[in-house]
PDB file of C-alpha atoms and ligand atoms in Angstrom:
ATOM      1  CA  MET A  89     -20.613  -0.004  -6.859  1.00 93.00           C
ATOM      2  CA  LEU A  90     -18.574   1.097  -3.868  1.00 97.00           C
ATOM      3  CA  PHE A  91     -17.006  -1.293  -1.376  1.00 98.00           C
ATOM      4  CA  ALA A  92     -13.816  -2.132   0.504  1.00 98.00           C
ATOM      5  CA  VAL A  93     -12.063  -5.495   0.683  1.00 98.00           C
ATOM      6  CA  ILE A  94      -9.844  -6.266   3.658  1.00 98.00           C
ATOM      7  CA  SER A  95      -7.829  -9.381   4.502  1.00 98.00           C
ATOM      8  CA  ASP A  96      -5.326 -10.903   6.917  1.00 98.00           C
ATOM      9  CA  VAL A  97      -5.960  -8.772  10.001  1.00 98.00           C
ATOM     10  CA  HIS A  98      -4.058 -11.259  12.197  1.00 98.00           C
ATOM     11  CA  SER A  99      -5.122  -9.924  15.600  1.00 98.00           C
ATOM     12  CA  ASN A 100      -3.699  -6.474  14.854  1.00 98.00           C
ATOM     13  CA  PHE A 101      -6.518  -4.322  16.212  1.00 98.00           C
ATOM     14  CA  ASP A 102      -4.724  -0.993  15.828  1.00 98.00           C
ATOM     15  CA  ALA A 103      -4.169  -1.612  12.116  1.00 98.00           C
ATOM     16  CA  LEU A 104      -7.790  -2.740  11.707  1.00 98.00           C
ATOM     17  CA  ASP A 105      -9.058   0.340  13.532  1.00 98.00           C
ATOM     18  CA  ALA A 106      -6.978   2.645  11.291  1.00 98.00           C
ATOM     19  CA  VAL A 107      -8.275   0.929   8.145  1.00 98.00           C
ATOM     20  CA  LEU A 108     -11.917   1.033   9.286  1.00 98.00           C
ATOM     21  CA  LYS A 109     -11.578   4.741  10.080  1.00 98.00           C
ATOM     22  CA  ASP A 110     -10.112   5.347   6.621  1.00 98.00           C
ATOM     23  CA  ILE A 111     -13.004   3.406   5.072  1.00 98.00           C
ATOM     24  CA  GLY A 112     -15.457   5.441   7.187  1.00 98.00           C
ATOM     25  CA  ARG A 113     -13.914   8.742   6.057  1.00 97.00           C
ATOM     26  CA  LYS A 114     -14.491   7.638   2.468  1.00 97.00           C
ATOM     27  CA  LYS A 115     -18.167   6.930   3.312  1.00 97.00           C
ATOM     28  CA  ILE A 116     -17.870   3.280   2.288  1.00 98.00           C
ATOM     29  CA  ILE A 117     -20.530   1.075   3.899  1.00 97.00           C
ATOM     30  CA  ASP A 118     -19.892  -2.373   2.416  1.00 98.00           C
ATOM     31  CA  ILE A 119     -16.790  -4.149   3.689  1.00 98.00           C
ATOM     32  CA  PHE A 120     -15.864  -7.686   2.663  1.00 98.00           C
ATOM     33  CA  PHE A 121     -13.294  -9.590   4.740  1.00 98.00           C
ATOM     34  CA  LEU A 122     -11.214 -12.427   3.280  1.00 98.00           C
ATOM     35  CA  GLY A 123     -10.069 -14.284   6.393  1.00 98.00           C
ATOM     36  CA  ASP A 124      -7.295 -14.646   8.971  1.00 98.00           C
ATOM     37  CA  SER A 125      -8.883 -12.600  11.729  1.00 98.00           C
ATOM     38  CA  VAL A 126      -6.354 -14.083  14.153  1.00 98.00           C
ATOM     39  CA  GLY A 127      -2.770 -15.348  14.431  1.00 95.00           C
ATOM     40  CA  TYR A 128       0.484 -13.338  14.981  1.00 96.00           C
ATOM     41  CA  GLY A 129      -0.896 -10.249  16.793  1.00 97.00           C
ATOM     42  CA  PRO A 130      -1.942  -9.368  20.360  1.00 98.00           C
ATOM     43  CA  ASP A 131      -5.712  -8.693  20.078  1.00 98.00           C
ATOM     44  CA  PRO A 132      -7.607 -11.706  18.684  1.00 98.00           C
ATOM     45  CA  ASN A 133     -10.902 -11.142  20.540  1.00 98.00           C
ATOM     46  CA  GLU A 134     -11.114  -7.451  19.670  1.00 98.00           C
ATOM     47  CA  CYS A 135     -10.465  -8.238  15.995  1.00 98.00           C
ATOM     48  CA  VAL A 136     -13.050 -11.037  15.680  1.00 98.00           C
ATOM     49  CA  GLU A 137     -15.650  -8.832  17.388  1.00 98.00           C
ATOM     50  CA  MET A 138     -14.923  -5.714  15.341  1.00 98.00           C
ATOM     51  CA  LEU A 139     -14.866  -7.632  12.049  1.00 98.00           C
ATOM     52  CA  SER A 140     -18.192  -9.347  12.836  1.00 98.00           C
ATOM     53  CA  GLU A 141     -19.776  -5.992  13.578  1.00 98.00           C
ATOM     54  CA  THR A 142     -18.518  -4.183  10.485  1.00 98.00           C
ATOM     55  CA  CYS A 143     -18.192  -6.657   7.571  1.00 98.00           C
ATOM     56  CA  GLN A 144     -20.954  -7.945   5.299  1.00 98.00           C
ATOM     57  CA  ILE A 145     -18.904 -10.933   4.148  1.00 98.00           C
ATOM     58  CA  LEU A 146     -16.647 -12.749   6.613  1.00 98.00           C
ATOM     59  CA  LEU A 147     -14.379 -15.604   5.559  1.00 98.00           C
ATOM     60  CA  ALA A 148     -12.043 -17.907   7.475  1.00 98.00           C
ATOM     61  CA  GLY A 149      -8.328 -18.316   6.706  1.00 98.00           C
ATOM     62  CA  ASN A 150      -5.705 -20.918   7.537  1.00 97.00           C
ATOM     63  CA  HIS A 151      -4.787 -19.299  10.868  1.00 97.00           C
ATOM     64  CA  ASP A 152      -8.452 -19.183  11.910  1.00 98.00           C
ATOM     65  CA  TRP A 153      -8.820 -22.851  11.023  1.00 97.00           C
ATOM     66  CA  GLY A 154      -5.565 -23.597  12.843  1.00 97.00           C
ATOM     67  CA  VAL A 155      -6.912 -22.027  16.024  1.00 97.00           C
ATOM     68  CA  LEU A 156     -10.182 -23.958  15.639  1.00 97.00           C
ATOM     69  CA  GLY A 157      -8.339 -27.261  15.123  1.00 95.00           C
ATOM     70  CA  LEU A 158      -9.874 -27.621  11.648  1.00 96.00           C
ATOM     71  CA  THR A 159      -6.566 -27.788   9.779  1.00 93.00           C
ATOM     72  CA  ASN A 160      -3.227 -29.451  10.514  1.00 90.00           C
ATOM     73  CA  ILE A 161      -0.887 -26.849  12.052  1.00 91.00           C
ATOM     74  CA  SER A 162       2.331 -28.876  11.690  1.00 90.00           C
ATOM     75  CA  TYR A 163       3.099 -27.139   8.383  1.00 87.00           C
ATOM     76  CA  PHE A 164       3.030 -23.663  10.007  1.00 93.00           C
ATOM     77  CA  ASN A 165       6.427 -22.243  10.976  1.00 93.00           C
ATOM     78  CA  GLU A 166       7.251 -22.251  14.689  1.00 94.00           C
ATOM     79  CA  TYR A 167       6.263 -18.588  15.215  1.00 94.00           C
ATOM     80  CA  ALA A 168       2.892 -19.009  13.535  1.00 95.00           C
ATOM     81  CA  ARG A 169       2.311 -22.211  15.500  1.00 95.00           C
ATOM     82  CA  PHE A 170       3.229 -20.477  18.758  1.00 96.00           C
ATOM     83  CA  THR A 171       0.679 -17.708  18.210  1.00 96.00           C
ATOM     84  CA  ILE A 172      -1.993 -20.151  17.058  1.00 96.00           C
ATOM     85  CA  GLU A 173      -1.580 -22.060  20.325  1.00 96.00           C
ATOM     86  CA  TRP A 174      -1.503 -18.793  22.301  1.00 97.00           C
ATOM     87  CA  THR A 175      -4.663 -17.611  20.506  1.00 98.00           C
ATOM     88  CA  ARG A 176      -6.453 -20.866  21.379  1.00 97.00           C
ATOM     89  CA  LYS A 177      -5.909 -20.049  25.045  1.00 97.00           C
ATOM     90  CA  VAL A 178      -7.095 -16.439  24.965  1.00 98.00           C
ATOM     91  CA  LEU A 179      -9.924 -16.524  22.404  1.00 98.00           C
ATOM     92  CA  THR A 180     -13.357 -16.648  24.082  1.00 98.00           C
ATOM     93  CA  GLU A 181     -15.784 -19.485  23.329  1.00 98.00           C
ATOM     94  CA  LYS A 182     -18.171 -16.986  21.810  1.00 98.00           C
ATOM     95  CA  ASN A 183     -15.516 -15.743  19.396  1.00 98.00           C
ATOM     96  CA  LYS A 184     -14.428 -19.301  18.547  1.00 98.00           C
ATOM     97  CA  ASN A 185     -18.040 -20.066  17.628  1.00 98.00           C
ATOM     98  CA  MET A 186     -18.158 -16.882  15.576  1.00 98.00           C
ATOM     99  CA  LEU A 187     -14.973 -17.848  13.676  1.00 97.00           C
ATOM    100  CA  GLU A 188     -16.350 -21.322  13.116  1.00 97.00           C
ATOM    101  CA  SER A 189     -19.336 -19.849  11.266  1.00 98.00           C
ATOM    102  CA  PHE A 190     -17.121 -18.172   8.621  1.00 98.00           C
ATOM    103  CA  PRO A 191     -16.941 -20.056   5.276  1.00 98.00           C
ATOM    104  CA  LEU A 192     -13.763 -20.404   3.151  1.00 97.00           C
ATOM    105  CA  LYS A 193     -15.281 -18.779   0.087  1.00 97.00           C
ATOM    106  CA  LYS A 194     -18.351 -16.882  -0.997  1.00 98.00           C
ATOM    107  CA  GLU A 195     -19.861 -15.718  -4.285  1.00 97.00           C
ATOM    108  CA  PHE A 196     -21.719 -12.438  -4.555  1.00 95.00           C
ATOM    109  CA  ASN A 197     -22.718 -10.274  -7.571  1.00 92.00           C
ATOM    110  CA  ASP A 198     -20.384 -11.892 -10.126  1.00 95.00           C
ATOM    111  CA  MET A 199     -17.537 -11.823  -7.610  1.00 98.00           C
ATOM    112  CA  LEU A 200     -15.753 -14.642  -5.803  1.00 98.00           C
ATOM    113  CA  PHE A 201     -14.228 -14.051  -2.377  1.00 98.00           C
ATOM    114  CA  VAL A 202     -11.741 -16.594  -1.023  1.00 98.00           C
ATOM    115  CA  HIS A 203      -8.847 -16.566   1.468  1.00 98.00           C
ATOM    116  CA  SER A 204      -6.264 -18.655  -0.416  1.00 98.00           C
ATOM    117  CA  THR A 205      -7.110 -19.640  -4.020  1.00 98.00           C
ATOM    118  CA  PRO A 206     -10.203 -20.550  -6.065  1.00 98.00           C
ATOM    119  CA  LYS A 207      -8.537 -23.924  -6.680  1.00 98.00           C
ATOM    120  CA  GLU A 208      -8.936 -26.076  -3.526  1.00 97.00           C
ATOM    121  CA  PRO A 209      -9.408 -23.265  -0.962  1.00 97.00           C
ATOM    122  CA  GLU A 210      -8.994 -25.708   1.930  1.00 95.00           C
ATOM    123  CA  GLU A 211      -5.483 -26.665   0.731  1.00 95.00           C
ATOM    124  CA  TRP A 212      -4.215 -23.105   1.377  1.00 96.00           C
ATOM    125  CA  HIS A 213      -2.227 -22.789  -1.850  1.00 97.00           C
ATOM    126  CA  TYR A 214      -0.520 -19.469  -2.503  1.00 97.00           C
ATOM    127  CA  LEU A 215      -0.981 -17.448  -5.673  1.00 97.00           C
ATOM    128  CA  PHE A 216       2.437 -15.900  -6.355  1.00 95.00           C
ATOM    129  CA  THR A 217       3.186 -16.254 -10.068  1.00 95.00           C
ATOM    130  CA  LEU A 218       1.368 -15.508 -13.298  1.00 96.00           C
ATOM    131  CA  TRP A 219       1.279 -19.250 -13.882  1.00 96.00           C
ATOM    132  CA  ASP A 220      -0.536 -19.690 -10.528  1.00 97.00           C
ATOM    133  CA  ALA A 221      -2.960 -17.015 -11.717  1.00 98.00           C
ATOM    134  CA  GLU A 222      -3.449 -18.714 -15.090  1.00 97.00           C
ATOM    135  CA  ILE A 223      -4.380 -21.979 -13.357  1.00 97.00           C
ATOM    136  CA  ASN A 224      -6.719 -20.255 -10.922  1.00 98.00           C
ATOM    137  CA  PHE A 225      -8.594 -18.287 -13.592  1.00 98.00           C
ATOM    138  CA  ARG A 226      -9.839 -21.745 -14.703  1.00 97.00           C
ATOM    139  CA  TYR A 227     -11.395 -22.386 -11.293  1.00 98.00           C
ATOM    140  CA  PHE A 228     -13.945 -19.560 -11.266  1.00 97.00           C
ATOM    141  CA  ASP A 229     -16.050 -17.853 -13.888  1.00 96.00           C
ATOM    142  CA  ASN A 230     -16.939 -14.598 -12.105  1.00 98.00           C
ATOM    143  CA  LYS A 231     -15.599 -11.304 -13.380  1.00 98.00           C
ATOM    144  CA  LEU A 232     -13.690 -10.662 -10.177  1.00 98.00           C
ATOM    145  CA  CYS A 233     -11.933 -12.824  -7.615  1.00 98.00           C
ATOM    146  CA  PHE A 234     -10.631 -11.293  -4.384  1.00 98.00           C
ATOM    147  CA  LEU A 235      -8.138 -13.199  -2.289  1.00 98.00           C
ATOM    148  CA  GLY A 236      -5.502 -12.680   0.411  1.00 98.00           C
ATOM    149  CA  HIS A 237      -3.194 -15.162   2.185  1.00 97.00           C
ATOM    150  CA  SER A 238       0.207 -14.113   0.755  1.00 97.00           C
ATOM    151  CA  HIS A 239       0.006 -10.594   2.306  1.00 97.00           C
ATOM    152  CA  GLN A 240       1.236  -9.172  -1.013  1.00 96.00           C
ATOM    153  CA  PRO A 241      -1.222  -6.916  -2.834  1.00 98.00           C
ATOM    154  CA  PHE A 242      -1.654  -7.014  -6.612  1.00 98.00           C
ATOM    155  CA  ILE A 243      -4.234  -6.849  -9.371  1.00 98.00           C
ATOM    156  CA  ILE A 244      -3.994  -9.331 -12.256  1.00 98.00           C
ATOM    157  CA  GLU A 245      -6.114  -8.776 -15.341  1.00 98.00           C
ATOM    158  CA  ARG A 246      -6.879 -11.546 -17.819  1.00 98.00           C
ATOM    159  CA  VAL A 247      -7.799  -9.883 -21.105  1.00 98.00           C
ATOM    160  CA  PRO A 248     -10.145 -11.743 -23.494  1.00 96.00           C
ATOM    161  CA  SER A 249      -7.199 -13.020 -25.600  1.00 96.00           C
ATOM    162  CA  GLY A 250      -5.844 -14.740 -22.467  1.00 95.00           C
ATOM    163  CA  GLU A 251      -2.911 -12.408 -21.802  1.00 97.00           C
ATOM    164  CA  LEU A 252      -2.248 -11.551 -18.138  1.00 98.00           C
ATOM    165  CA  VAL A 253      -1.353  -8.036 -16.987  1.00 97.00           C
ATOM    166  CA  THR A 254      -0.239  -7.128 -13.444  1.00 98.00           C
ATOM    167  CA  TYR A 255      -0.952  -3.837 -11.671  1.00 97.00           C
ATOM    168  CA  ARG A 256       0.562  -2.813  -8.329  1.00 93.00           C
ATOM    169  CA  GLY A 257      -1.530   0.277  -7.505  1.00 95.00           C
ATOM    170  CA  LYS A 258      -4.792   0.614  -9.367  1.00 97.00           C
ATOM    171  CA  THR A 259      -6.584  -0.131 -12.596  1.00 98.00           C
ATOM    172  CA  ARG A 260      -9.891   0.569 -14.337  1.00 98.00           C
ATOM    173  CA  MET A 261     -11.895  -2.563 -15.158  1.00 98.00           C
ATOM    174  CA  LYS A 262     -12.583  -3.277 -18.805  1.00 97.00           C
ATOM    175  CA  ASP A 263     -15.521  -5.101 -20.339  1.00 96.00           C
ATOM    176  CA  GLY A 264     -14.565  -8.659 -21.172  1.00 96.00           C
ATOM    177  CA  SER A 265     -11.555  -8.789 -18.840  1.00 98.00           C
ATOM    178  CA  ARG A 266     -11.532 -10.810 -15.616  1.00 98.00           C
ATOM    179  CA  TYR A 267      -9.508  -9.998 -12.530  1.00 98.00           C
ATOM    180  CA  ILE A 268      -7.787 -11.593  -9.562  1.00 98.00           C
ATOM    181  CA  VAL A 269      -7.151  -9.044  -6.820  1.00 98.00           C
ATOM    182  CA  ASN A 270      -5.004  -9.717  -3.775  1.00 98.00           C
ATOM    183  CA  ALA A 271      -6.151  -7.306  -1.059  1.00 98.00           C
ATOM    184  CA  GLY A 272      -2.811  -7.506   0.791  1.00 98.00           C
ATOM    185  CA  SER A 273      -2.806  -7.579   4.587  1.00 98.00           C
ATOM    186  CA  VAL A 274      -4.247  -5.183   7.148  1.00 98.00           C
ATOM    187  CA  GLY A 275      -2.282  -6.548  10.084  1.00 98.00           C
ATOM    188  CA  GLN A 276       1.012  -7.861   8.712  1.00 98.00           C
ATOM    189  CA  PRO A 277       2.012  -6.538   5.267  1.00 97.00           C
ATOM    190  CA  ARG A 278       4.890  -8.407   3.627  1.00 96.00           C
ATOM    191  CA  ASP A 279       5.653  -6.295   0.576  1.00 95.00           C
ATOM    192  CA  GLY A 280       8.205  -4.012   2.255  1.00 96.00           C
ATOM    193  CA  ASP A 281       5.618  -1.322   3.103  1.00 97.00           C
ATOM    194  CA  PRO A 282       4.629  -1.615   6.776  1.00 98.00           C
ATOM    195  CA  ARG A 283       1.434   0.435   6.393  1.00 98.00           C
ATOM    196  CA  ALA A 284      -1.869  -1.437   6.600  1.00 98.00           C
ATOM    197  CA  CYS A 285      -3.198  -2.453   3.176  1.00 98.00           C
ATOM    198  CA  TYR A 286      -6.682  -2.865   1.728  1.00 98.00           C
ATOM    199  CA  VAL A 287      -8.602  -2.485  -1.537  1.00 98.00           C
ATOM    200  CA  ILE A 288     -11.352  -0.101  -2.626  1.00 98.00           C
ATOM    201  CA  VAL A 289     -13.618  -0.744  -5.607  1.00 98.00           C
ATOM    202  CA  GLU A 290     -15.517   2.284  -6.865  1.00 98.00           C
ATOM    203  CA  ASP A 291     -17.520   1.708 -10.042  1.00 96.00           C
ATOM    204  CA  LYS A 292     -14.880   0.368 -12.459  1.00 97.00           C
ATOM    205  CA  ASP A 293     -11.837   1.422 -10.449  1.00 98.00           C
ATOM    206  CA  ILE A 294      -9.889  -1.046  -8.325  1.00 98.00           C
ATOM    207  CA  GLN A 295      -7.406   0.658  -6.027  1.00 98.00           C
ATOM    208  CA  ILE A 296      -4.874  -0.694  -3.519  1.00 98.00           C
ATOM    209  CA  ASN A 297      -4.752   1.620  -0.488  1.00 98.00           C
ATOM    210  CA  ARG A 298      -2.220   2.059   2.326  1.00 98.00           C
ATOM    211  CA  VAL A 299      -2.963   3.424   5.770  1.00 98.00           C
ATOM    212  CA  PRO A 300      -0.372   4.316   8.413  1.00 98.00           C
ATOM    213  CA  TYR A 301      -1.066   3.177  11.983  1.00 98.00           C
ATOM    214  CA  ASP A 302       0.764   3.220  15.313  1.00 98.00           C
ATOM    215  CA  ILE A 303       3.010   0.179  14.857  1.00 98.00           C
ATOM    216  CA  GLU A 304       4.946   0.822  18.074  1.00 98.00           C
ATOM    217  CA  THR A 305       1.825   0.508  20.206  1.00 98.00           C
ATOM    218  CA  VAL A 306       1.129  -2.913  18.710  1.00 98.00           C
ATOM    219  CA  GLN A 307       4.740  -3.982  19.189  1.00 98.00           C
ATOM    220  CA  ASN A 308       4.591  -2.970  22.853  1.00 98.00           C
ATOM    221  CA  LYS A 309       1.398  -4.975  23.370  1.00 98.00           C
ATOM    222  CA  MET A 310       3.042  -7.986  21.715  1.00 98.00           C
ATOM    223  CA  ARG A 311       6.099  -7.749  23.973  1.00 98.00           C
ATOM    224  CA  LYS A 312       3.864  -7.524  27.060  1.00 98.00           C
ATOM    225  CA  LYS A 313       2.111 -10.709  25.942  1.00 97.00           C
ATOM    226  CA  ASN A 314       5.453 -12.452  25.279  1.00 96.00           C
ATOM    227  CA  LEU A 315       4.776 -12.987  21.590  1.00 97.00           C
ATOM    228  CA  PRO A 316       7.908 -13.884  19.545  1.00 96.00           C
ATOM    229  CA  ASP A 317      10.419 -11.051  18.859  1.00 96.00           C
ATOM    230  CA  LEU A 318      10.618 -11.931  15.186  1.00 96.00           C
ATOM    231  CA  LEU A 319       6.883 -11.283  14.812  1.00 97.00           C
ATOM    232  CA  VAL A 320       7.226  -8.002  16.717  1.00 97.00           C
ATOM    233  CA  GLU A 321      10.077  -6.790  14.506  1.00 97.00           C
ATOM    234  CA  ARG A 322       8.630  -7.764  11.153  1.00 97.00           C
ATOM    235  CA  LEU A 323       5.692  -5.345  11.625  1.00 97.00           C
ATOM    236  CA  SER A 324       7.907  -2.266  11.307  1.00 97.00           C
ATOM    237  CA  GLU A 325       9.742  -3.760   8.333  1.00 96.00           C
ATOM    238  CA  GLY A 326       6.661  -4.861   6.426  1.00 95.00           C
ATOM    239  CA  ARG A 327       7.981  -8.327   5.753  1.00 93.00           C
TER     240      ARG A 327
HETATM  241 ZN1  LIG B 762      -2.499 -14.409   6.622  1.00 88.74          ZN
END
């Protein structure tokens, strides 16, 4: 078993490119993507196209659905809403159709892939606390669940007795335990580390990986396209 899980690219092509190159250097072929191709960043078309060409599983997230008009965008903050409306204008019809074909969750080989949470994926809940995890472990029975959405990577293990254990970097899977893994965000990390984030699974090892990329280039593209300053600045702060 060897594969990569990536999530929340958010139109940041330079971060995506750096992550895909890192995955390529590690000779990993299978890449599973958990949604939010677009929103926030300057290169929505390039990201949708590159993801479609390279990933075996492709999911949709709340920003993708926002752009497609499939979810109410009034609950997004003003910056997210601004870029969703901007993305609607620049995304090609072909790429909109592509995004529209991505489901919200997918099961494969005793694994569940979802953008938000196993419980009511279309409601875009966040999984922040151990209590959130406890609830969500009841909504799937696979050994592994990969999700994104909060842009904060973690691994939570549920041991057979029911106890939950959190890992920030890596862990080795145990028989009988089940796992929820947040793959973090390729294009807009929010855990204080601005490097692009993704997950590698190799046999029993689950590992959160960080990849540096040229943040300044992305920030310059965003300024040229008049995207909000706050979104430009947060990239270098990883928040
Ligand atoms: Zn996101």
